[in-house]
Coordinates of C-alpha atoms in Angstrom, one line a residue:
Chain Z
X1 CA -2.2 4.3 33.2
X2 CA 0.3 6.7 34.8
X3 CA 2.1 9.2 32.6
X4 CA 5.4 7.7 33.7
X5 CA 4.3 4.2 32.5
X6 CA 3.0 5.7 29.2
X7 CA 6.3 7.3 28.4
X8 CA 8.3 4.3 29.4
X9 CA 6.3 2.1 27.0
X10 CA 6.1 4.7 24.2
X11 CA 9.7 5.9 24.3
X12 CA 11.5 3.3 22.1
X13 CA 9.0 4.0 19.3
X14 CA 9.2 7.7 19.9
X15 CA 13.0 7.6 19.8
X16 CA 12.9 5.8 16.4
X17 CA 10.3 8.1 15.0
X18 CA 12.0 11.3 16.1
X19 CA 15.4 10.2 15.1
X20 CA 14.5 8.7 11.7
X21 CA 11.4 10.7 10.7
X22 CA 11.3 14.0 12.5
X23 CA 15.0 14.8 12.0
X24 CA 15.1 14.0 8.3
X25 CA 11.9 16.0 7.9
X26 CA 13.6 19.0 9.6
X27 CA 16.5 18.5 7.2
X28 CA 14.1 18.6 4.3
X29 CA 12.5 21.8 5.5
X30 CA 16.0 23.3 5.9
X31 CA 17.2 22.1 2.5
X32 CA 14.1 23.6 0.9
X33 CA 15.4 27.1 1.6
X34 CA 19.0 26.3 0.7
X35 CA 21.2 25.7 -2.3
X36 CA 22.8 22.4 -1.3
X37 CA 24.4 19.2 -2.5
X38 CA 24.8 15.9 -0.5
X39 CA 27.4 16.0 2.2
X40 CA 28.1 19.7 1.9
X41 CA 26.7 22.6 4.0
X42 CA 24.2 24.6 2.1
X43 CA 23.8 28.3 1.6
X44 CA 20.5 30.0 2.5
X45 CA 18.6 31.2 -0.6
X46 CA 15.2 32.0 0.9
X47 CA 12.3 31.0 -1.3
X48 CA 14.3 30.7 -4.5
X49 CA 13.7 27.0 -4.7
X50 CA 10.0 27.4 -4.4
X51 CA 9.8 30.0 -7.1
X52 CA 12.1 27.9 -9.2
X53 CA 9.8 24.8 -8.8
X54 CA 6.6 26.8 -9.4
X55 CA 8.2 28.4 -12.5
X56 CA 9.4 25.2 -13.9
X57 CA 7.2 24.0 -16.8
X58 CA 8.3 20.4 -16.3
X59 CA 7.1 20.6 -12.6
X60 CA 3.9 22.1 -13.8
X61 CA 3.4 19.1 -16.2
X62 CA 4.2 16.7 -13.4
X63 CA 1.6 18.3 -11.1
X64 CA -1.0 18.3 -13.8
X65 CA -0.4 14.6 -14.7
X66 CA -0.3 13.6 -11.0
X67 CA -3.5 15.5 -10.2
X68 CA -5.3 14.1 -13.3
X69 CA -4.4 10.5 -12.5
X70 CA -5.2 11.0 -8.9
X71 CA -8.7 12.3 -9.6
X72 CA -9.5 9.6 -12.2
X73 CA -8.0 6.7 -10.2
X74 CA -9.9 7.7 -7.1
X75 CA -13.2 8.1 -8.9
X76 CA -12.8 4.7 -10.6
X77 CA -11.7 3.1 -7.4
X78 CA -14.7 4.3 -5.5
X79 CA -17.2 3.2 -8.1
X80 CA -15.6 -0.2 -8.8
X81 CA -14.7 -0.8 -5.2
X82 CA -18.3 -0.3 -4.3
X83 CA -19.7 -2.5 -7.0
X84 CA -17.3 -5.3 -6.3
X85 CA -18.0 -5.1 -2.6
X86 CA -21.7 -5.5 -3.2
X87 CA -21.0 -8.6 -5.2
X88 CA -18.6 -10.1 -2.7
X89 CA -21.0 -9.3 0.1
X90 CA -23.5 -11.7 -1.5
X91 CA -21.0 -14.5 -1.7
X92 CA -21.1 -17.2 0.9
X93 CA -18.9 -20.3 0.4
X94 CA -16.7 -18.9 -2.4
X95 CA -15.9 -15.7 -0.5
X96 CA -12.5 -16.8 0.9
X97 CA -11.4 -17.9 -2.6
X98 CA -12.4 -14.7 -4.2
X99 CA -10.8 -12.6 -1.5
X100 CA -7.7 -14.6 -1.7
X101 CA -7.4 -14.1 -5.5
X102 CA -8.2 -10.4 -5.2
X103 CA -5.7 -9.8 -2.5
X104 CA -2.9 -11.0 -4.8
X105 CA -2.7 -7.8 -6.8
X106 CA -2.7 -5.8 -3.5
X107 CA 0.0 -7.5 -1.5
X108 CA 2.5 -8.2 -4.2
X109 CA 5.4 -5.8 -4.6
X110 CA 4.2 -2.7 -6.4
X111 CA 7.1 -2.7 -8.8
X112 CA 6.7 -6.4 -9.6
X113 CA 3.0 -6.0 -10.2
X114 CA 3.7 -3.1 -12.5
X115 CA 6.2 -5.1 -14.5
X116 CA 3.8 -7.9 -15.0
X117 CA 1.0 -5.5 -15.8
X118 CA 3.2 -3.7 -18.4
X119 CA 3.9 -7.0 -20.3
X120 CA 0.2 -7.3 -21.2
X121 CA 0.5 -4.1 -23.2
X122 CA 4.1 -4.6 -24.4
X123 CA 4.3 -5.6 -28.1
X124 CA 7.7 -7.2 -27.3
X125 CA 5.8 -9.8 -25.3
X126 CA 3.1 -10.4 -28.0
X127 CA 1.1 -7.4 -27.0
X128 CA -1.8 -9.3 -25.6
X129 CA -4.0 -6.2 -25.1
X130 CA -3.3 -4.9 -28.6
X131 CA -4.1 -8.3 -30.1
X132 CA -7.4 -8.1 -28.2
X133 CA -8.0 -4.6 -29.5
X134 CA -7.4 -5.8 -33.1
X135 CA -9.7 -8.7 -32.5
X136 CA -12.4 -6.2 -31.6
X137 CA -11.6 -4.4 -34.8
X138 CA -9.5 -1.6 -33.5
X139 CA -6.0 -0.7 -34.5
X140 CA -3.0 -1.3 -32.1
X141 CA -2.5 1.4 -29.5
X142 CA 0.9 2.9 -28.6
X143 CA 0.6 2.2 -24.9
X144 CA 4.0 3.4 -23.9
X145 CA 4.8 6.4 -26.2
X146 CA 1.4 8.0 -26.6
X147 CA 0.5 10.3 -23.7
X148 CA -3.2 9.5 -23.1
X149 CA -3.1 5.7 -23.7
X150 CA 0.0 5.6 -21.4
X151 CA -1.9 7.6 -18.7
X152 CA -4.7 5.0 -19.1
X153 CA -2.3 2.2 -18.5
X154 CA -1.0 3.9 -15.4
X155 CA -4.5 4.6 -14.0
X156 CA -5.7 1.0 -14.8
X157 CA -2.6 -0.4 -13.1
X158 CA -3.2 1.6 -10.0
X159 CA -6.9 0.6 -10.0
X160 CA -5.9 -3.0 -10.4
X161 CA -3.4 -2.7 -7.5
X162 CA -5.7 -0.9 -5.1
X163 CA -9.1 -2.3 -5.9
X164 CA -8.9 -5.0 -3.2
X165 CA -8.1 -2.4 -0.6
X166 CA -11.1 -0.2 -1.7
X167 CA -13.3 -3.2 -1.9
X168 CA -12.4 -4.5 1.5
X169 CA -12.9 -1.2 3.2
X170 CA -16.3 -0.7 1.5
X171 CA -17.2 -4.3 2.4
X172 CA -16.5 -3.6 6.1
X173 CA -18.6 -0.5 5.7
X174 CA -21.5 -2.4 4.1
X175 CA -21.6 -4.8 6.9
X176 CA -22.0 -2.0 9.4
X177 CA -25.1 -0.6 7.7
X178 CA -28.0 -1.6 9.9
X179 CA -30.2 -4.2 8.2
X180 CA -33.3 -2.3 9.5
X181 CA -32.4 0.7 7.3
X182 CA -32.3 -1.4 4.2
X183 CA -35.5 -3.2 5.0
X184 CA -37.3 0.0 5.8
X185 CA -36.3 1.3 2.4
X186 CA -37.5 -1.9 0.7
X187 CA -40.9 -1.7 2.5
X188 CA -41.2 1.9 1.5
X189 CA -41.0 0.6 -2.1
X190 CA -37.5 1.8 -2.9
X191 CA -35.7 0.1 -5.8
X192 CA -32.4 -1.5 -5.2
X193 CA -30.6 1.4 -6.9
X194 CA -32.6 3.9 -4.8
X195 CA -31.7 2.0 -1.7
X196 CA -28.0 2.3 -2.5
X197 CA -28.1 5.9 -3.5
X198 CA -30.4 7.2 -0.8
X199 CA -29.8 5.0 2.1
X200 CA -26.6 2.9 2.0
X201 CA -24.2 5.4 0.5
X202 CA -25.1 8.3 2.8
X203 CA -24.7 6.1 5.9
X204 CA -21.3 5.0 4.6
X205 CA -20.0 8.5 4.0
X206 CA -17.2 8.1 6.6
X207 CA -16.0 4.8 5.0
X208 CA -16.0 6.2 1.5
X209 CA -14.2 9.3 2.7
X210 CA -11.5 7.1 4.2
X211 CA -11.1 5.2 0.9
X212 CA -10.9 8.5 -1.0
X213 CA -8.3 9.9 1.4
X214 CA -6.0 6.8 1.2
X215 CA -6.4 6.6 -2.5
X216 CA -5.5 10.3 -3.0
X217 CA -2.5 10.0 -0.7
X218 CA -1.3 6.9 -2.5
X219 CA -1.7 8.1 -6.0
X220 CA 0.0 11.4 -5.2
X221 CA 3.0 9.4 -4.3
X222 CA 3.1 7.4 -7.5
X223 CA 6.7 6.5 -8.3
X224 CA 7.7 2.8 -8.6
X225 CA 5.0 1.7 -10.9
X226 CA 5.9 4.3 -13.5
X227 CA 9.3 2.8 -14.1
X228 CA 8.0 -0.2 -16.0
X229 CA 4.7 1.4 -17.1
X230 CA 6.0 4.7 -18.4
X231 CA 9.7 4.4 -19.4
X232 CA 9.4 7.6 -21.5
X233 CA 7.5 9.4 -18.7
X234 CA 9.5 12.7 -18.9
X235 CA 9.4 12.9 -22.7
X236 CA 5.7 12.3 -23.1
X237 CA 4.7 14.4 -20.2
X238 CA 3.6 11.6 -17.9
X239 CA 6.1 12.2 -15.1
X240 CA 4.7 12.1 -11.6
X241 CA 5.6 14.7 -8.9
X242 CA 7.7 12.1 -7.0
X243 CA 9.6 11.1 -10.2
X244 CA 10.3 14.8 -10.7
X245 CA 11.7 15.0 -7.2
X246 CA 13.8 11.9 -7.8
X247 CA 15.2 13.1 -11.0
X248 CA 16.2 16.6 -9.8
X249 CA 17.5 15.6 -6.4
X250 CA 19.0 12.2 -6.9
X251 CA 19.1 10.4 -10.3
X252 CA 22.3 10.4 -12.4
X253 CA 24.3 12.8 -10.2
X254 CA 21.6 15.5 -10.3
X255 CA 22.0 17.0 -6.8
X256 CA 19.5 19.8 -6.8
X257 CA 18.5 19.0 -3.2
X258 CA 17.0 22.4 -2.6
X259 CA 14.6 22.1 -5.5
X260 CA 13.6 18.5 -4.6
X261 CA 13.1 19.4 -1.0
X262 CA 11.0 22.4 -1.9
X263 CA 8.7 20.2 -4.0
X264 CA 8.5 17.8 -1.1
X265 CA 7.5 20.6 1.3
X266 CA 4.8 21.7 -1.2
X267 CA 3.5 18.1 -1.4
X268 CA 3.5 17.8 2.4
X269 CA 1.5 21.0 2.7
X270 CA -1.1 19.6 0.2
X271 CA -1.4 16.4 2.1
X272 CA -1.8 18.2 5.5
X273 CA -4.7 20.2 4.1
X274 CA -6.4 17.0 3.0
X275 CA -5.8 15.4 6.4
X276 CA -7.5 18.2 8.4
X277 CA -11.0 16.5 8.7
X278 CA -9.4 13.3 9.9
X279 CA -7.2 15.1 12.4
X280 CA -10.2 16.9 13.8
X281 CA -12.0 13.6 14.1
X282 CA -9.1 12.1 16.1
X283 CA -9.2 15.1 18.5
X284 CA -12.9 14.9 18.9
X285 CA -12.6 11.2 19.8
X286 CA -9.9 12.0 22.3
X287 CA -12.2 14.6 23.9
X288 CA -15.0 11.9 24.3
X289 CA -12.6 9.4 25.7
X290 CA -11.4 11.7 28.5
Chain E
X1 CA -42.3 -6.9 17.2
X2 CA -42.5 -7.9 13.6
X3 CA -39.4 -9.3 12.0
X4 CA -39.1 -8.7 8.2
X5 CA -37.0 -11.3 6.5
X6 CA -36.4 -11.9 2.8
X7 CA -38.0 -14.7 0.9
X8 CA -34.9 -16.9 1.0
X9 CA -34.4 -16.9 4.7
X10 CA -36.0 -19.0 7.4
X11 CA -37.0 -17.9 10.8
X12 CA -36.3 -20.6 13.4
X13 CA -37.1 -18.5 16.5
X14 CA -36.0 -15.0 17.2
X15 CA -32.5 -15.9 18.4
X16 CA -31.7 -17.1 14.9
X17 CA -33.0 -14.2 12.9
X18 CA -30.5 -14.1 10.1
X19 CA -29.5 -10.5 10.1
X20 CA -26.7 -10.7 7.6
X21 CA -28.3 -13.5 5.6
X22 CA -31.2 -11.3 4.7
X23 CA -28.9 -9.2 2.6
X24 CA -27.6 -12.2 0.6
X25 CA -30.9 -13.6 -0.6
X26 CA -30.5 -13.2 -4.4
X27 CA -28.9 -16.2 -6.2
X28 CA -25.6 -14.8 -7.2
X29 CA -25.4 -15.8 -10.8
X30 CA -24.7 -12.5 -12.5
X31 CA -22.6 -11.5 -9.5
X32 CA -20.7 -14.7 -9.9
X33 CA -19.9 -14.1 -13.5
X34 CA -18.8 -10.5 -12.9
X35 CA -16.7 -11.5 -10.0
X36 CA -15.2 -14.3 -12.1
X37 CA -14.1 -11.6 -14.6
X38 CA -12.6 -9.5 -11.9
X39 CA -10.6 -12.5 -10.6
X40 CA -9.4 -13.4 -14.1
X41 CA -8.3 -9.8 -14.7
X42 CA -6.6 -9.8 -11.3
X43 CA -4.5 -12.8 -12.2
X44 CA -4.0 -12.1 -15.9
X45 CA -0.7 -10.2 -15.5
X46 CA 0.9 -13.1 -13.6
X47 CA -0.3 -15.8 -15.8
X48 CA 1.0 -13.9 -18.8
X49 CA 4.3 -13.3 -17.1
X50 CA 4.6 -16.9 -16.0
X51 CA 4.0 -18.0 -19.6
X52 CA 6.5 -15.4 -21.0
X53 CA 9.2 -16.4 -18.6
X54 CA 8.9 -20.2 -19.3
X55 CA 9.1 -19.8 -23.1
X56 CA 12.3 -20.1 -25.0
X57 CA 13.7 -16.6 -25.6
X58 CA 12.8 -16.5 -29.3
X59 CA 9.2 -17.6 -28.6
X60 CA 8.7 -15.3 -25.7
X61 CA 9.2 -12.2 -27.8
X62 CA 7.2 -13.3 -30.8
X63 CA 4.5 -11.1 -32.1
X64 CA 1.7 -12.2 -32.5
X65 CA 2.2 -14.3 -29.3
X66 CA 2.9 -18.0 -29.7
X67 CA 0.6 -19.8 -27.3
X68 CA 1.2 -23.5 -28.1
X69 CA 3.7 -25.7 -29.7
X70 CA 6.8 -24.7 -27.9
X71 CA 8.7 -26.6 -25.2
X72 CA 8.5 -24.8 -21.9
X73 CA 11.9 -24.1 -20.3
X74 CA 13.2 -22.8 -17.0
X75 CA 16.3 -21.4 -18.7
X76 CA 15.5 -17.8 -17.5
X77 CA 15.5 -19.0 -13.9
X78 CA 18.8 -20.9 -14.5
X79 CA 20.4 -17.8 -16.1
X80 CA 19.0 -15.6 -13.3
X81 CA 20.7 -17.8 -10.8
X82 CA 24.0 -18.3 -12.7
X83 CA 24.7 -14.9 -14.3
X84 CA 23.4 -12.5 -11.6
X85 CA 23.8 -12.1 -7.9
X86 CA 20.1 -12.9 -7.5
X87 CA 20.7 -15.2 -4.5
X88 CA 22.4 -12.3 -2.6
X89 CA 19.6 -9.8 -3.5
X90 CA 17.0 -12.3 -2.3
X91 CA 18.9 -12.9 0.9
X92 CA 19.2 -9.1 1.5
X93 CA 15.4 -8.7 0.8
X94 CA 14.5 -11.4 3.2
X95 CA 16.9 -10.3 5.9
X96 CA 15.7 -6.7 5.7
X97 CA 12.1 -7.8 5.9
X98 CA 12.6 -10.1 8.8
X99 CA 14.8 -7.7 10.8
X100 CA 12.5 -4.8 10.3
X101 CA 9.4 -6.8 11.1
X102 CA 10.9 -8.0 14.4
X103 CA 12.1 -4.6 15.5
X104 CA 8.9 -2.9 14.4
X105 CA 6.8 -5.2 16.5
X106 CA 9.2 -5.1 19.5
X107 CA 9.0 -1.4 19.8
X108 CA 5.5 -1.0 18.3
X109 CA 3.6 -3.3 20.6
X110 CA 4.4 -1.4 23.9
X111 CA 3.9 1.9 22.1
X112 CA 0.5 0.9 20.7
X113 CA -0.6 -0.6 24.0
X114 CA 0.4 2.6 25.8
X115 CA -1.6 4.7 23.3
X116 CA -4.7 2.6 23.7
X117 CA -4.6 2.9 27.5
X118 CA -3.7 6.5 28.0
X119 CA -6.6 8.6 26.8
X120 CA -5.3 12.2 26.7
X121 CA -4.5 15.0 24.4
X122 CA -0.9 13.6 24.3
X123 CA -2.0 10.3 22.8
X124 CA -4.4 12.1 20.4
X125 CA -1.5 14.3 19.3
X126 CA 0.8 11.3 18.9
X127 CA -1.9 9.5 16.8
X128 CA -2.3 12.6 14.6
X129 CA 1.5 12.7 14.2
X130 CA 1.5 9.1 13.2
X131 CA -1.2 9.7 10.6
X132 CA 0.7 12.6 9.2
X133 CA 3.9 10.6 9.1
X134 CA 2.2 7.8 7.3
X135 CA 1.0 10.2 4.6
X136 CA 4.4 11.9 4.0
X137 CA 6.0 11.7 0.6
X138 CA 8.7 9.1 1.2
X139 CA 11.4 11.2 -0.4
X140 CA 11.1 13.8 2.2
X141 CA 12.6 11.5 4.8
X142 CA 14.6 9.2 2.6
X143 CA 16.8 11.8 0.9
X144 CA 18.0 13.2 4.2
X145 CA 18.5 9.6 5.3
X146 CA 20.8 9.0 2.4
X147 CA 22.9 12.0 3.4
X148 CA 22.9 11.0 7.1
X149 CA 23.7 7.3 6.4
X150 CA 26.7 8.4 4.2
X151 CA 27.9 10.7 6.9
X152 CA 27.6 7.9 9.5
X153 CA 29.3 5.4 7.2
X154 CA 26.3 3.0 7.2
X155 CA 25.2 3.7 3.7
X156 CA 24.5 0.5 1.7
X157 CA 24.1 -1.8 4.7
X158 CA 21.2 -4.1 5.4
X159 CA 21.0 -2.7 8.9
X160 CA 20.5 0.9 7.7
X161 CA 17.8 -0.2 5.3
X162 CA 16.0 -2.3 7.9
X163 CA 16.1 0.5 10.5
X164 CA 14.9 3.0 8.0
X165 CA 11.9 0.7 7.1
X166 CA 11.1 0.3 10.8
X167 CA 10.8 4.0 11.2
X168 CA 8.9 4.5 8.0
X169 CA 6.4 1.7 8.9
X170 CA 6.2 2.5 12.6
X171 CA 3.3 5.0 12.3
X172 CA 1.3 2.3 10.5
X173 CA 2.3 -0.4 13.0
X174 CA 1.3 1.6 16.0
X175 CA -2.0 2.7 14.5
X176 CA -3.0 -0.8 13.5
X177 CA -1.9 -2.4 16.8
X178 CA -3.5 0.4 18.8
X179 CA -6.9 -0.3 17.1
X180 CA -6.6 -4.0 18.0
X181 CA -5.6 -3.2 21.7
X182 CA -8.5 -0.8 22.0
X183 CA -10.8 -3.8 21.5
X184 CA -9.5 -5.6 24.5
X185 CA -11.4 -4.4 27.6
X186 CA -9.4 -2.4 30.1
X187 CA -10.9 -4.4 33.0
X188 CA -8.7 -7.2 31.9
X189 CA -5.4 -5.4 32.6
X190 CA -6.8 -4.1 35.9
X191 CA -7.7 -7.6 37.0
X192 CA -4.3 -8.9 36.1
X193 CA -2.6 -6.1 37.9
X194 CA -4.7 -6.6 41.0
X195 CA -3.5 -10.2 40.9
X196 CA 0.0 -8.9 41.3
X197 CA 1.3 -8.5 37.8
X198 CA 3.4 -5.5 36.9
X199 CA 2.5 -3.4 33.9
X200 CA 5.2 -5.0 31.8
X201 CA 4.5 -8.5 33.2
X202 CA 0.9 -8.1 32.4
X203 CA 1.6 -6.9 28.8
X204 CA 3.8 -10.0 28.3
X205 CA 1.6 -12.6 30.0
X206 CA -1.9 -11.4 29.3
X207 CA -2.0 -8.9 26.5
X208 CA 0.5 -10.5 24.0
X209 CA -1.2 -13.9 24.1
X210 CA -4.6 -12.3 23.7
X211 CA -3.3 -10.0 20.9
X212 CA -1.8 -12.9 18.9
X213 CA -4.0 -12.4 15.9
X214 CA -3.5 -8.7 15.9
X215 CA 0.2 -9.0 16.2
X216 CA 0.2 -11.6 13.4
X217 CA -1.8 -9.2 11.2
X218 CA 0.5 -6.3 11.9
X219 CA 3.6 -8.5 11.4
X220 CA 2.3 -9.7 8.0
X221 CA 1.7 -6.2 6.8
X222 CA 5.0 -4.8 8.0
X223 CA 6.8 -7.8 6.4
X224 CA 5.1 -7.3 3.1
X225 CA 5.8 -3.6 3.1
X226 CA 9.5 -4.2 3.8
X227 CA 9.6 -7.1 1.3
X228 CA 8.2 -4.9 -1.5
X229 CA 9.9 -1.6 -0.7
X230 CA 11.5 -0.1 -3.8
X231 CA 12.1 3.6 -3.2
X232 CA 13.8 3.4 0.2
X233 CA 16.0 0.5 -1.0
X234 CA 16.8 2.4 -4.2
X235 CA 18.1 5.4 -2.3
X236 CA 19.7 3.7 0.7
X237 CA 21.5 0.8 -1.1
X238 CA 24.1 0.6 -3.8
X239 CA 25.6 -2.8 -4.4
X240 CA 26.2 -4.9 -1.3
X241 CA 22.7 -4.6 0.2
X242 CA 20.7 -4.2 -3.0
X243 CA 17.2 -5.8 -2.8
X244 CA 15.3 -7.7 -5.4
X245 CA 12.9 -4.9 -6.4
X246 CA 15.8 -2.6 -7.1
X247 CA 17.5 -5.4 -9.1
X248 CA 14.4 -5.9 -11.2
X249 CA 14.1 -2.3 -12.0
X250 CA 17.8 -2.2 -13.3
X251 CA 17.1 -5.2 -15.5
X252 CA 14.3 -3.5 -17.3
X253 CA 15.2 -1.8 -20.6
X254 CA 18.2 -4.2 -21.0
X255 CA 18.6 -7.1 -23.4
X256 CA 15.8 -9.5 -24.1
X257 CA 17.3 -12.4 -22.0
X258 CA 17.8 -9.9 -19.1
X259 CA 14.1 -8.9 -19.4
X260 CA 13.1 -12.5 -19.1
X261 CA 15.4 -12.8 -16.1
X262 CA 13.7 -9.8 -14.6
X263 CA 10.4 -11.6 -15.1
X264 CA 11.8 -14.7 -13.5
X265 CA 12.9 -12.7 -10.5
X266 CA 9.5 -11.1 -10.3
X267 CA 7.8 -14.4 -10.3
X268 CA 10.1 -15.7 -7.6
X269 CA 9.2 -12.7 -5.5
X270 CA 5.5 -13.0 -6.2
X271 CA 5.1 -16.7 -5.3
X272 CA 5.7 -16.4 -1.6
X273 CA 3.5 -13.3 -1.5
X274 CA 0.7 -15.1 -3.2
X275 CA 1.0 -17.9 -0.7
X276 CA 0.9 -15.4 2.1
X277 CA -2.2 -13.8 0.5
X278 CA -4.1 -17.1 0.5
X279 CA -2.9 -18.5 3.8
X280 CA -3.1 -15.3 5.8
X281 CA -6.2 -14.0 4.0
X282 CA -8.2 -13.8 7.3
X283 CA -5.5 -11.6 8.9
X284 CA -5.0 -9.4 5.8
X285 CA -8.8 -8.8 5.7
X286 CA -8.8 -8.0 9.4
X287 CA -6.0 -5.6 9.0
X288 CA -7.6 -3.8 6.1
X289 CA -11.0 -3.7 7.6
X290 CA -9.6 -2.2 10.7
X291 CA -9.0 0.9 8.8
X292 CA -5.7 2.7 9.1
X293 CA -3.9 0.6 6.5
X294 CA -1.3 1.1 3.8
X295 CA 2.1 2.4 4.4

């Protein structure tokens, strides 16, 4: 393909992305060093927003909460995703049905899923989970006002929502593991567990890395699901980074755009660092293709 | 050459050595039970919500829950329809999703094709940019969009929201489509062009028909993303182009009948998506397995 043709075909998409992603991003960078409100020109304040963010105890709590749920969710997703994928991989005729059911929690609107999920824990709606806890001999848990149980609800909701994704990616990975490898391991007398730990998981490192990356990126952005799941988020210390940005830069007339933008810039920086291995992979591939 | 197969597999000549089958030899009884539990847990929130929404208000909020002996009612749906602007919100949501899907594909298909056929540092760089854009915290582009759309006077319009969603989902669209295009051998375009097609003509007559499953997959994902988008809609709309997710969020924390209405709205939004999940399962799995997914 000639460069001229390439640019002709690519330009509409490029115009949209530059106009609606790059320009806003530049604005965010600019705002992060300004004291500014919507619709007014800002004044340059240097790194004051960054120091304000980093010195804000509330932001610190939001970072801590977000990091903790990110780590826990990702770990659970990897383990459960792997186990369920092994199960689904064994299915034959019932596979489409199981996949269809499992996809439901993935494709439905995030917020809607979280609302439905929260009702299972909500004593207003009969508190199904609490009744179950009582049935098992425990005492009812304060799922919405107690920090740790609430964090557990948030984590389990994210796992519930993203498990199909993790499972499908792992499933695709499992199918690309050469059968000879497994058979060789079996012949050498490896148990099923050993085969998984020593043979299959190492060969799927790339796939598992991909699941980890997407999971981390998605959980870092947690926002909508917290609205029904954690109505008291700020009060009980379960506010996510994105909720913090929303509340300082947008909600209820709060217009501290500089502070919100500075937090966005910090988050972008974090994400870029995590993307480095993948970016290198793409360039390596490009070198090969040339 | 020796072929090792599991006890449950049959060898009917080398051509039929069941490569995949060998893995699935164990009778999946335990597996079946465990996966059954996973499926029940997956569906439990909807079943519970459907039950809560179809109960009379006083029964829906009883604790411990009342499971039998009440008369199911669709009152929450009737109220939703009569006392709120739900029909408008639903129309907005569908219009936004349809417009943004169409535009995203119209500009995404040529872009993805170009990326798959132009191996160079430029396309690698553009792919990297797409990956980075896909990973951005949404607020970092949406807050400036709010400011810009107010300045341009297009704040709170369906158009502005649809276009914003095209841009936000564009990196995903081109990644996914590019992966699908990459699987089509290049010789095919060359043959078509030798036969006298122009690049655009070939894209239209040869590639697009060949890519139909890929385009369908990308279209379904982009539609679903736009259909469920909450944050962008929250920031870019106010009243006249409000979408259902934003409406549902405002209903929460209100009176009990309003909560039930929010549940009814959630169910109405869920049902088409569930249908899509089942009908288009093959395409969703293809899209997810192809990697680069999730806006």
